[in-house]
Amino acid sequence: MAKDLTQKEMLRIDYNPPKSGWMDTPVKIKPGIYCHPAKPEKITDVGMPNAHTWNPLDEDWNLPANWQQIFFEGMRERLDKHRSFKIFMDICVRCGACADKCHFFLGSGDPKNMPVVRAELLRSIYRKEFTTAGKILGSLAGGRELTPAVLKELWYYFFQCTECRRCSLFCPYGIDTAEITIIGREILNLLGLNINWIQEPVSNCYHIGNHLGLKPHTFKENIEFLRDDIESYVGVRIEPTFNRKGAEVLFVTPSGDVFAEPGIYTLMGYLMLFEHIGLDYTWSTYASESGNFGFFTSFEMAKRLNAKIYAEAKRLGVKFIIGGECGHMWRVIHQYMDTFNGPADFLEVPVSPMTGTTFENARSSKMIHITEFTADLIKHGKLKIDPSRNNHMKVTFHDSCNTSRAMGILEEPRYVINNVCKHFYEMPDTTIREQTFCCGSGSGLNASENMEIRLRGGLPRANAVKYVHEKHGVDTVACICAIDRAVLPASMEYWVPGVKVAGVSELVANALIMEGEGERTLNLRGEEIPVTEGGDNV
Amino acid sequence: MGVMLSLIAVLVIVLVPLAGSQVSGLQYVFGVFFPYAGFAVLLAGFVFKVLNWAKSPVPFRIPTTAGQEFSLPWIKQAKLDNPSTTTGVIGRMAFEILAFRSLFRNTKAELRSGNLIYGPAKWLWLGALAFHWAFFIIAVRHLRLFVQPIPGWVEFLDKIDSIMQIGTPPVYITDVLLIGGVTFLLLRRLLIPRVRYISLPADYFPLFLILAIGTTGILMRFFIRTDIVAVKSLLVGLATFHPFIPKNVGAIFFIHATLVSVLMAYFPFSKLMHLGGIFLSPTRNLANNNRMVRHVNPWSYPVKVHTYDEYEDEFRDLMKGAGIPVERE
Ligand code: SF4
Ligand code: SF4
């Protein structure tokens, strides 16, 4: 197991590639790096093709007889449907600028984890099958036959890419290996080659409403448990509503935050914030998931799962939608939802009921980010805040890949944090904002069986945290992502013990002065709030 | 292997016209037929390729955002790195195409005693920029040889380019930059293990080809002089579609012309099409106004969803038990 590997062993990383070229080196599939295959019934119950039983370590993956044909037809179809894919197959000059930008390469040294090679794995098939030069000249033109071994290699490395887009930031042509991975995974899904950590949440989300498969009553109960926790720690009783027609706002957030630490504290933060400002909002048990593991499966599946949010907003007759803190969720909401399932002409352009601010940037999609909403509230002095309750914490902020490189919400969280915490320290410039590093476990790769690659991929982020931990004593990584909250604790525990992970809304709620609150000696985690001298900035 | 093969291929492209142009009838092939054919293939191939790309739609608006988005009025947007308007996109594209913005961002990661350090890495940006600009200016400067009279601005460009006044005839700055740039790009491919690892024959070949083009051009200007008046009359002949082969054109010219013809013909089928591709790259040429203006996917189709009614039918009892409102009792 990865956890048994010492840091020293893990850090034996060589960025120099081996002698033998990548085309001539067959893939070696290793435990600790890959995730378990999808259970066939989870594939069939959402109507996806070629579900079958197989084991990545087996020689024979039990593929359908015409698997190559399915692969090529799938590829052809996607070349015709996505200009991005077609261009990215053609114009890479192999300059290598992207090579050392990928956290998986930096953490593993595996040369096939260089974004350019990851893409070349598929590009070589493209050249062989879809270009004249490749058909005639073969490997001389960089072409490669699609053999079972090559297919395995594609699977192995497309599920070692978290679709973080860091490579695309540095590419002089904007080649986005994430896009290639997304489409590559889509093609693999035609052959029934998904991983279960993605497929099962997809199936749950489709049938039950959320990734975790929380049925309506459980979803409600879980939130009510958290409400009870708030009552005991804060002394305020909150009555959230569910599936309530006529509310002004529908609030959706990833189900992970309903379920597990430390995400639940973020969710408690939402409950308190909305109570504090008296927002007329409702939860939904039907649209009880705003994350979207369908996006890691296929565009079609992403659309199918995403459809519930608008559908529910329409049924309940709300005016607009607020979305919680999550990275990949916001990639889908920001860049895809309106296209997938819009136009949302049954909703109104979001206007903050408290400040009157019109959210111009959500004029069409009618859905705003909780951090935008909170930042606007703070700016207008609508929150009563006592930041000294967070004085004992030294906080840094981890930008999530998707909200940074597929949206650009960078200042809002910083503004919010700076208003609710006294001690905020940035990690080095090359590791934050648009250059941020992935947590190491995004895009559905946050299983436990692939812990080694998760920790490896998490190294660059953790290493930057370590830097501020050692330099400034940072003990808290704030984030606006449910996956971060689920996975960073493991990475921190391994690489930088003593650093905890908190959603921004948790920090906000700790600082909120609630009406009728008792003496606030406990934070949302039920821990004593340490008293700091004078509460002054150090 | 890729290196040797590419080198041999370029040597053959040099040797064939060297030998062939001695045969009088064949000069027409190297001096007229190849350039016309090369140019035609370049033009047709380029257009075909771009149209072929354009045929595939852009179903989703997927810019890579490289800075603060358009947000609340008091938050400063990174208008160039994360544009939300067409003007912003034009600015971003201009920076990308003319100044290689993304490459300028480049960093170099190193692992030093367990810590990852990201140093600046501007050499690739500088080398690539020098090379591409030099290539472009040289190409434009060559207009001098194709038109009569020479337009004033071409003369001017020529003058600027040779402003250093070193040697007779004076050395062009761009010649130095081109040869320097290509050599740099070639050396880094050969010497940096990681870059060598990812390099294909298709990466070495154009570098050798361009190096040969530059070298033969410089040789012609300084060392193996050929009758420049004759060369010009040949090229003007080509440009005015009255091709003929004047006397006194040396073999070096035919070699240079053949190399250029091969480059032109090779261009549309190679990675060199990044010249066209960058303009169409969806992560760069789209505005990040996703939530403001709806983007339409032309091939969007209805998908099967799990409707609320189905959901309620499945969970009605549980919902009622938990006090969650239902549509139908
Ligand atoms: S940076 Fe872009 S062009 Fe360069 S190797 Fe990577 S994907 Fe290819
Ligand atoms: S998208 Fe991220 S994980 Fe995937 S290749 Fe690029 S840098 Fe690596």
Short mmCIF file of N, CA and C in Angstrom, two decimals, chain A residues 14-25 105 109-112 114 117, chain B residues 193-194 196-198:
data_model
loop_
_atom_site.label_atom_id
_atom_site.label_comp_id
_atom_site.label_asym_id
_atom_site.label_seq_id
_atom_site.Cartn_x
_atom_site.Cartn_y
_atom_site.Cartn_z
N ASP A 14 12.59 10.37 -10.79
CA ASP A 14 13.56 10.79 -11.79
C ASP A 14 12.80 11.41 -12.97
N TYR A 15 13.07 12.67 -13.23
CA TYR A 15 12.36 13.31 -14.34
C TYR A 15 13.00 13.03 -15.69
N ASN A 16 14.13 12.34 -15.67
CA ASN A 16 14.74 11.98 -16.95
C ASN A 16 14.09 10.71 -17.48
N PRO A 17 13.69 10.74 -18.72
CA PRO A 17 12.98 9.57 -19.26
C PRO A 17 13.93 8.40 -19.48
N PRO A 18 13.36 7.21 -19.57
CA PRO A 18 14.19 6.02 -19.81
C PRO A 18 14.74 6.02 -21.24
N LYS A 19 15.65 5.10 -21.47
CA LYS A 19 16.27 5.00 -22.80
C LYS A 19 15.26 4.62 -23.88
N SER A 20 14.45 3.61 -23.57
CA SER A 20 13.57 3.10 -24.63
C SER A 20 12.39 4.04 -24.84
N GLY A 21 12.07 4.28 -26.09
CA GLY A 21 11.02 5.22 -26.47
C GLY A 21 9.65 4.78 -25.98
N TRP A 22 8.74 5.73 -25.85
CA TRP A 22 7.44 5.38 -25.27
C TRP A 22 6.65 4.43 -26.15
N MET A 23 6.84 4.56 -27.45
CA MET A 23 6.06 3.68 -28.34
C MET A 23 6.49 2.23 -28.21
N ASP A 24 7.77 2.05 -27.85
CA ASP A 24 8.30 0.67 -27.81
C ASP A 24 8.23 0.08 -26.41
N THR A 25 7.72 0.85 -25.45
CA THR A 25 7.68 0.34 -24.08
C THR A 25 6.24 0.00 -23.71
N PHE A 105 2.96 13.80 -13.43
CA PHE A 105 4.35 13.63 -13.86
C PHE A 105 5.30 14.05 -12.75
N GLY A 109 7.12 10.87 -12.03
CA GLY A 109 8.23 10.76 -12.96
C GLY A 109 7.93 9.82 -14.13
N ASP A 110 6.76 9.24 -14.15
CA ASP A 110 6.39 8.35 -15.26
C ASP A 110 6.27 9.19 -16.54
N PRO A 111 7.13 8.92 -17.52
CA PRO A 111 7.15 9.81 -18.70
C PRO A 111 5.82 9.84 -19.45
N LYS A 112 5.04 8.79 -19.31
CA LYS A 112 3.74 8.81 -20.00
C LYS A 112 2.73 9.67 -19.28
N MET A 114 3.55 12.76 -18.78
CA MET A 114 3.72 14.10 -19.33
C MET A 114 2.50 14.34 -20.21
N VAL A 117 2.79 13.35 -23.80
CA VAL A 117 2.81 11.91 -24.13
C VAL A 117 1.43 11.30 -23.91
N PRO B 193 17.00 15.52 -22.50
CA PRO B 193 16.49 14.15 -22.60
C PRO B 193 14.98 14.07 -22.75
N ARG B 194 14.28 14.92 -22.00
CA ARG B 194 12.82 14.83 -22.04
C ARG B 194 12.28 15.26 -23.39
N ARG B 196 13.90 15.15 -26.20
CA ARG B 196 14.31 14.13 -27.16
C ARG B 196 13.35 12.94 -27.10
N TYR B 197 12.95 12.61 -25.89
CA TYR B 197 12.05 11.48 -25.67
C TYR B 197 10.72 11.66 -26.41
N ILE B 198 10.22 12.89 -26.45
CA ILE B 198 8.91 13.11 -27.07
C ILE B 198 9.02 13.44 -28.55
#
